Amino acid sequence: MSSWDFLVAKTDLRQARIAPVDASPLADGEARLAIERFALTANNVTYAVFGEQMRYWDFFPGPEGWGRIPVWGHARVEASTHPDLTVGQRFYGYYPMSTHLTVTPRKTRTGFADVAPHRANLPPVYNQYQAVGAASPAEDYQALLRPLFITGFLIEDFLDENALFGARSVLLTSASSKTAISLAFQLKQRGKARVVGLTSARNAAFVEGLGCYDQVVTYDAVVDAPIEEPAVLVDFAGDAPLRRAVHERFGDALAYSCVVGGTHWEAGPSDGRLPGPRPIFFFAPDRIRKRAGDWGPGGLDQRHDAAWAPFAADAPRWLRVIEGVGPDAMAQAYAAVVAGEAGPDEGHVLAPQG
């Protein structure tokens, strides 16, 4: 089985299967990329949870009722009928959990954009592929953390632009998640409010050891923990009962409530109107479009890369890469991540083929 897709049931994310794929001949102007390695984190589960609502399923269509979860990783050109892409070139970007991806490239300053018709009306940030050189160990951390870091970067920038809505504390649920860690790291560096991590008892010691949270509170202590007010909530968990507990605890002292992800995807839907502000979903591509206009050509990349460098340098201290090769390893890693069993200090990097 040389080519295959990893498919997930849209109505039950625990159901997954491997589907063989026959490689079709390339049309003029297309290229086929062999996916070398990609990261699998709770962020990818969030893509699946919001697959219909945010159109994540539309990037890589699958059979009726089944989806191909997007992941971030590296691939090389295996075949090409496009004049600007040659066999052997490597690109970092947004891929399916598959062995291959066929693209319709348009050359850009840093690589190419996939202009396939089915991606034309999807957020452009996910259609960009960056040319890279030879493989290196640093690529694993890039695949694991860079897509999450930019979300943290954009949230921190949004909060700073709004003067933290007057808050003295910023609360981050799922504080052990990699996106939350990236935001905490940047909030801590800015130093304008206390950074409070909300987490499970199981992960509390890990979160405390990161050094980027001023205070760590377990979920069962949210109601009466001494947290400075007013506060802002950044909800990475997507856990409706937890969100309600925070809203009821702070009421009007909650200055802003931001929903980012769904790491606690099985916690259930929202349970009606909440005290305090209405939760607002944070959609990173909208913020990217705004800042690209505000800061001009290259401005966003320059600011992001300056913030990314110290975070990336620190990552090996608290994150270890767990490698897997082939469809069985992929299925095992996916089952662990979707069940919430992956350790916070672990990062799965998978190679579809050896």
Coordinates of C-alpha atoms in Angstrom, one line a residue:
M1 CA 0.0 0.0 0.0
S2 CA 2.1 2.9 -1.3
S3 CA -0.4 5.7 -1.1
W4 CA -3.2 6.1 1.5
D5 CA -5.3 8.5 3.5
F6 CA -6.0 8.5 7.3
L7 CA -9.7 9.1 7.5
V8 CA -11.8 10.1 10.6
A9 CA -15.5 9.8 11.0
K10 CA -16.9 13.3 11.2
T11 CA -19.6 12.3 13.6
D12 CA -17.4 10.3 15.9
L13 CA -13.7 11.4 16.0
R14 CA -12.7 8.1 17.7
Q15 CA -13.5 6.2 14.5
A16 CA -10.6 6.2 12.1
R17 CA -9.4 4.0 9.2
I18 CA -6.7 3.8 6.5
A19 CA -8.0 4.1 2.9
P20 CA -5.7 3.1 0.0
V21 CA -5.4 5.7 -2.7
D22 CA -4.6 5.3 -6.4
A23 CA -2.3 8.1 -7.6
S24 CA -3.9 9.8 -10.6
P25 CA -1.8 11.3 -13.4
L26 CA -0.9 15.0 -12.9
A27 CA -2.7 17.6 -14.9
D28 CA -0.6 20.5 -16.4
G29 CA 0.6 22.8 -13.7
E30 CA 0.2 20.4 -10.8
A31 CA 2.7 18.8 -8.5
R32 CA 2.5 15.7 -6.2
L33 CA 4.2 16.1 -2.8
A34 CA 5.2 13.1 -0.7
I35 CA 4.6 13.9 2.9
E36 CA 7.7 13.2 4.9
R37 CA 6.8 14.1 8.6
F38 CA 4.1 15.9 10.4
A39 CA 3.1 16.8 13.9
L40 CA 0.0 15.6 15.7
T41 CA -1.3 17.5 18.7
A42 CA -4.5 18.5 20.4
N43 CA -4.6 21.4 18.0
N44 CA -5.4 19.0 15.2
V45 CA -8.3 17.6 17.2
T46 CA -9.6 21.2 17.4
Y47 CA -9.5 21.3 13.6
A48 CA -11.7 18.3 13.6
V49 CA -14.1 19.5 16.3
F50 CA -14.6 22.7 14.3
G51 CA -14.3 21.0 11.0
E52 CA -17.8 21.9 9.7
Q53 CA -18.1 25.3 11.5
M54 CA -14.8 26.6 10.4
R55 CA -14.5 24.6 7.1
Y56 CA -11.3 22.8 8.1
W57 CA -12.7 19.6 6.4
D58 CA -12.8 21.5 3.1
F59 CA -9.1 21.8 2.7
F60 CA -8.6 18.1 2.0
P61 CA -12.0 16.5 1.0
G62 CA -12.6 12.9 1.9
P63 CA -15.4 10.4 1.2
E64 CA -18.9 11.1 2.4
G65 CA -19.0 11.2 6.2
W66 CA -15.3 11.0 6.5
G67 CA -12.6 13.7 7.0
R68 CA -8.9 14.2 6.5
I69 CA -7.6 16.1 9.5
P70 CA -5.2 18.9 8.6
V71 CA -1.7 18.8 10.1
W72 CA 1.5 20.8 9.8
G73 CA 4.7 19.3 8.5
H74 CA 7.2 18.9 5.7
A75 CA 6.9 17.3 2.2
R76 CA 9.1 16.9 -0.9
V77 CA 8.1 17.2 -4.5
E78 CA 7.8 13.6 -5.9
A79 CA 6.5 14.6 -9.4
S80 CA 5.7 17.9 -11.1
T81 CA 4.3 19.3 -14.3
H82 CA 4.8 22.9 -12.9
P83 CA 7.8 24.9 -14.2
D84 CA 8.5 26.4 -10.7
L85 CA 8.5 23.1 -8.7
T86 CA 11.1 20.5 -9.3
V87 CA 11.4 17.0 -8.0
G88 CA 13.2 16.9 -4.6
Q89 CA 12.3 20.4 -3.4
R90 CA 10.9 20.5 0.2
F91 CA 8.1 22.6 1.6
Y92 CA 6.7 23.3 5.1
G93 CA 3.0 23.8 5.3
Y94 CA -0.5 22.4 5.8
Y95 CA -1.1 18.8 4.8
P96 CA -3.6 16.0 5.3
M97 CA -2.8 12.9 7.3
S98 CA -1.9 11.1 4.2
T99 CA 1.1 9.9 2.2
H100 CA 0.7 12.4 -0.6
L101 CA -0.9 15.7 -1.6
T102 CA -1.5 17.0 -5.1
V103 CA -1.4 20.8 -5.4
T104 CA -1.8 23.5 -8.0
P105 CA 1.0 25.8 -7.2
R106 CA 1.4 29.5 -7.7
K107 CA 4.9 30.8 -7.0
T108 CA 5.2 33.2 -4.1
R109 CA 8.1 35.1 -2.5
T110 CA 8.8 32.3 0.0
G111 CA 7.5 29.2 -1.8
F112 CA 4.1 28.6 -3.3
A113 CA 0.4 28.9 -2.7
D114 CA -2.0 26.1 -3.5
V115 CA -4.6 27.7 -5.8
A116 CA -6.6 24.5 -6.4
P117 CA -10.2 25.5 -7.0
H118 CA -11.6 23.9 -3.9
R119 CA -9.3 26.0 -1.7
A120 CA -10.0 29.3 -3.4
N121 CA -12.5 30.5 -0.8
L122 CA -10.7 29.1 2.2
P123 CA -8.4 31.2 4.5
P124 CA -5.3 32.0 2.5
V125 CA -2.9 31.6 5.4
Y126 CA -3.5 27.8 5.2
N127 CA -2.7 27.7 1.5
Q128 CA 0.9 28.9 1.8
Y129 CA 3.8 26.6 1.6
Q130 CA 7.3 27.7 2.6
A131 CA 10.4 26.4 0.8
V132 CA 12.9 24.8 3.1
G133 CA 16.3 23.2 2.8
A134 CA 17.6 19.8 4.0
A135 CA 15.8 18.1 6.9
S136 CA 17.0 18.9 10.4
P137 CA 15.9 18.0 14.0
A138 CA 14.7 21.6 14.4
E139 CA 12.0 20.9 11.9
D140 CA 10.1 18.6 14.4
Y141 CA 9.8 21.5 16.8
Q142 CA 8.7 23.8 14.0
A143 CA 6.0 21.4 13.0
L144 CA 4.9 20.8 16.6
L145 CA 4.9 24.4 17.8
R146 CA 5.1 27.0 15.1
P147 CA 1.4 26.7 14.0
L148 CA 0.4 26.9 17.7
F149 CA 2.8 29.7 18.5
I150 CA 1.4 32.0 15.9
T151 CA -2.1 31.6 17.5
G152 CA -0.6 32.5 20.9
F153 CA 1.3 35.4 19.3
L154 CA -1.9 36.8 17.7
I155 CA -4.0 36.4 20.9
E156 CA -1.3 38.2 22.9
D157 CA -1.1 41.0 20.3
F158 CA -4.9 41.3 20.4
L159 CA -5.0 41.5 24.1
D160 CA -2.2 44.0 24.2
E161 CA -3.9 46.2 21.6
N162 CA -6.9 46.3 23.8
A163 CA -4.9 47.0 27.0
L164 CA -5.9 43.6 28.3
F165 CA -9.5 45.0 28.6
G166 CA -8.3 46.4 31.9
A167 CA -7.6 43.0 33.4
R168 CA -5.0 42.3 36.2
S169 CA -5.1 38.5 35.5
V170 CA -5.3 36.5 32.3
L171 CA -6.7 33.0 32.8
L172 CA -5.7 30.2 30.4
T173 CA -7.7 26.9 30.4
S174 CA -5.9 23.7 29.3
A175 CA -2.7 25.5 30.5
S176 CA -0.6 22.4 29.6
S177 CA -1.6 22.6 25.9
K178 CA 1.1 23.8 23.6
T179 CA -0.9 26.8 22.3
A180 CA -1.7 27.9 25.9
I181 CA 2.0 27.6 26.7
S182 CA 3.0 29.8 23.8
L183 CA 0.5 32.5 24.9
A184 CA 1.7 32.2 28.5
F185 CA 5.3 32.6 27.4
Q186 CA 4.6 35.8 25.6
L187 CA 2.3 37.3 28.3
K188 CA 5.0 36.6 30.9
Q189 CA 7.5 38.4 28.7
R190 CA 5.2 41.4 28.3
G191 CA 4.6 41.4 32.1
K192 CA 1.4 43.5 32.1
A193 CA -0.8 41.1 34.0
R194 CA -0.6 37.9 36.1
V195 CA -0.7 34.8 34.0
V196 CA -2.9 32.2 35.6
G197 CA -2.9 28.6 34.3
L198 CA -6.0 26.5 34.8
T199 CA -5.2 22.8 34.5
S200 CA -6.0 19.3 35.8
A201 CA -4.4 18.0 39.0
R202 CA -2.5 15.5 36.8
N203 CA -0.8 18.2 34.8
A204 CA -0.3 20.8 37.6
A205 CA 3.3 20.0 38.4
F206 CA 4.3 20.1 34.7
V207 CA 2.5 23.5 34.3
E208 CA 4.2 24.9 37.4
G209 CA 7.6 23.8 36.1
L210 CA 7.3 25.7 32.9
G211 CA 8.1 28.9 34.6
C212 CA 5.7 31.0 32.4
Y213 CA 2.7 31.0 34.7
D214 CA 2.5 33.3 37.8
Q215 CA -0.1 31.1 39.3
V216 CA -1.4 27.6 38.6
V217 CA -5.0 26.6 39.7
T218 CA -6.5 23.2 39.3
Y219 CA -10.0 23.0 37.8
D220 CA -11.6 21.9 41.1
A221 CA -10.2 25.0 42.8
V222 CA -11.4 27.6 40.3
V223 CA -14.4 28.7 42.4
D224 CA -12.5 29.9 45.4
A225 CA -8.8 30.3 44.4
P226 CA -7.4 33.8 45.2
I227 CA -7.2 35.3 41.6
E228 CA -6.7 39.1 41.1
E229 CA -9.6 40.9 39.4
P230 CA -10.6 42.0 36.9
A231 CA -9.7 39.0 34.7
V232 CA -9.7 37.9 31.1
L233 CA -10.5 34.3 30.1
V234 CA -8.8 32.6 27.2
D235 CA -10.4 29.2 26.8
F236 CA -8.4 26.6 25.0
A237 CA -10.3 23.7 26.5
G238 CA -13.8 24.4 25.0
D239 CA -15.2 22.7 28.2
A240 CA -18.7 24.3 28.7
P241 CA -19.0 23.4 32.4
L242 CA -15.6 24.8 33.1
R243 CA -16.3 28.0 31.2
R244 CA -19.5 28.4 33.1
A245 CA -17.7 27.9 36.4
V246 CA -15.2 30.7 35.5
H247 CA -18.0 33.0 34.3
E248 CA -20.1 32.4 37.5
R249 CA -17.0 32.9 39.7
F250 CA -16.1 36.3 38.2
G251 CA -19.4 37.6 36.8
D252 CA -18.9 41.3 35.8
A253 CA -15.3 41.1 37.0
L254 CA -14.6 39.0 33.9
A255 CA -13.5 41.7 31.4
Y256 CA -13.4 39.5 28.3
S257 CA -14.0 35.9 27.4
C258 CA -12.2 34.4 24.4
V259 CA -12.8 30.9 23.0
V260 CA -9.8 29.5 21.1
G261 CA -10.0 25.7 20.9
G262 CA -11.6 22.4 22.0
T263 CA -9.0 20.3 23.7
H264 CA -11.8 19.0 26.0
W265 CA -13.9 18.2 23.0
E266 CA -16.1 15.7 24.7
A267 CA -17.2 18.0 27.5
G268 CA -20.5 18.8 25.7
P269 CA -22.2 21.9 24.2
S270 CA -22.7 25.2 25.9
D271 CA -25.4 25.3 28.5
G272 CA -27.1 28.7 27.8
R273 CA -26.5 32.3 28.7
L274 CA -23.5 32.9 31.0
P275 CA -22.9 35.7 33.6
G276 CA -20.5 38.4 32.4
P277 CA -19.4 38.9 28.8
R278 CA -20.4 36.8 25.9
P279 CA -17.6 34.4 24.9
I280 CA -16.1 35.4 21.5
F281 CA -14.4 32.9 19.2
F282 CA -10.9 33.9 18.2
F283 CA -10.2 33.1 14.6
A284 CA -6.5 33.5 13.8
P285 CA -6.8 34.1 10.1
D286 CA -8.9 37.2 10.7
R287 CA -6.3 38.6 12.9
I288 CA -3.6 37.8 10.4
R289 CA -5.4 39.7 7.7
K290 CA -5.8 42.7 10.0
R291 CA -2.2 42.8 11.1
A292 CA -0.9 42.2 7.5
G293 CA -2.7 45.4 6.6
D294 CA -1.6 47.3 9.7
W295 CA 2.0 46.4 9.5
G296 CA 2.6 46.2 5.7
P297 CA 4.6 43.7 3.7
G298 CA 6.8 41.5 5.9
G299 CA 5.8 43.3 9.1
L300 CA 3.8 40.4 10.5
D301 CA 6.5 37.9 9.7
Q302 CA 9.3 40.1 11.2
R303 CA 7.4 40.6 14.5
H304 CA 6.4 36.9 14.7
D305 CA 9.8 35.6 13.9
A306 CA 11.4 37.8 16.6
A307 CA 8.9 36.5 19.2
W308 CA 9.3 32.8 18.0
A309 CA 13.1 32.6 18.3
P310 CA 13.3 32.6 22.1
F311 CA 10.3 30.3 22.5
A312 CA 11.7 27.8 20.0
A313 CA 15.1 27.9 21.8
D314 CA 13.4 27.0 25.1
A315 CA 11.1 24.2 23.7
P316 CA 13.6 21.3 24.0
R317 CA 13.7 21.9 27.8
W318 CA 10.1 20.9 28.3
L319 CA 9.0 19.1 25.1
R320 CA 10.3 15.7 23.9
V321 CA 9.6 14.4 20.4
I322 CA 8.0 11.0 20.1
E323 CA 8.5 9.6 16.6
G324 CA 6.3 7.1 14.7
V325 CA 6.5 5.6 11.3
G326 CA 3.7 4.1 9.2
P327 CA -0.1 3.7 9.4
D328 CA -0.2 1.6 12.6
A329 CA 2.0 4.2 14.5
M330 CA -0.2 6.9 13.2
A331 CA -3.4 5.2 14.4
Q332 CA -1.9 4.6 17.9
A333 CA -0.7 8.2 18.2
Y334 CA -4.1 9.6 17.0
A335 CA -6.0 7.4 19.5
A336 CA -3.9 8.7 22.3
V337 CA -4.2 12.4 21.3
V338 CA -8.0 12.2 20.6
A339 CA -8.5 10.5 24.0
G340 CA -6.4 13.1 25.8
E341 CA -3.9 10.6 26.9
A342 CA -0.8 12.2 25.4
G343 CA 1.4 13.7 28.0
P344 CA 1.9 17.5 28.0
D345 CA 5.6 17.1 27.6
E346 CA 5.2 14.9 24.5
G347 CA 5.0 15.8 20.9
H348 CA 4.1 13.2 18.3
V349 CA 5.9 13.5 14.9
L350 CA 4.8 11.0 12.4
A351 CA 6.2 9.8 9.1
P352 CA 3.6 8.1 6.9
Q353 CA 6.3 6.0 5.2
G354 CA 9.7 4.8 6.3

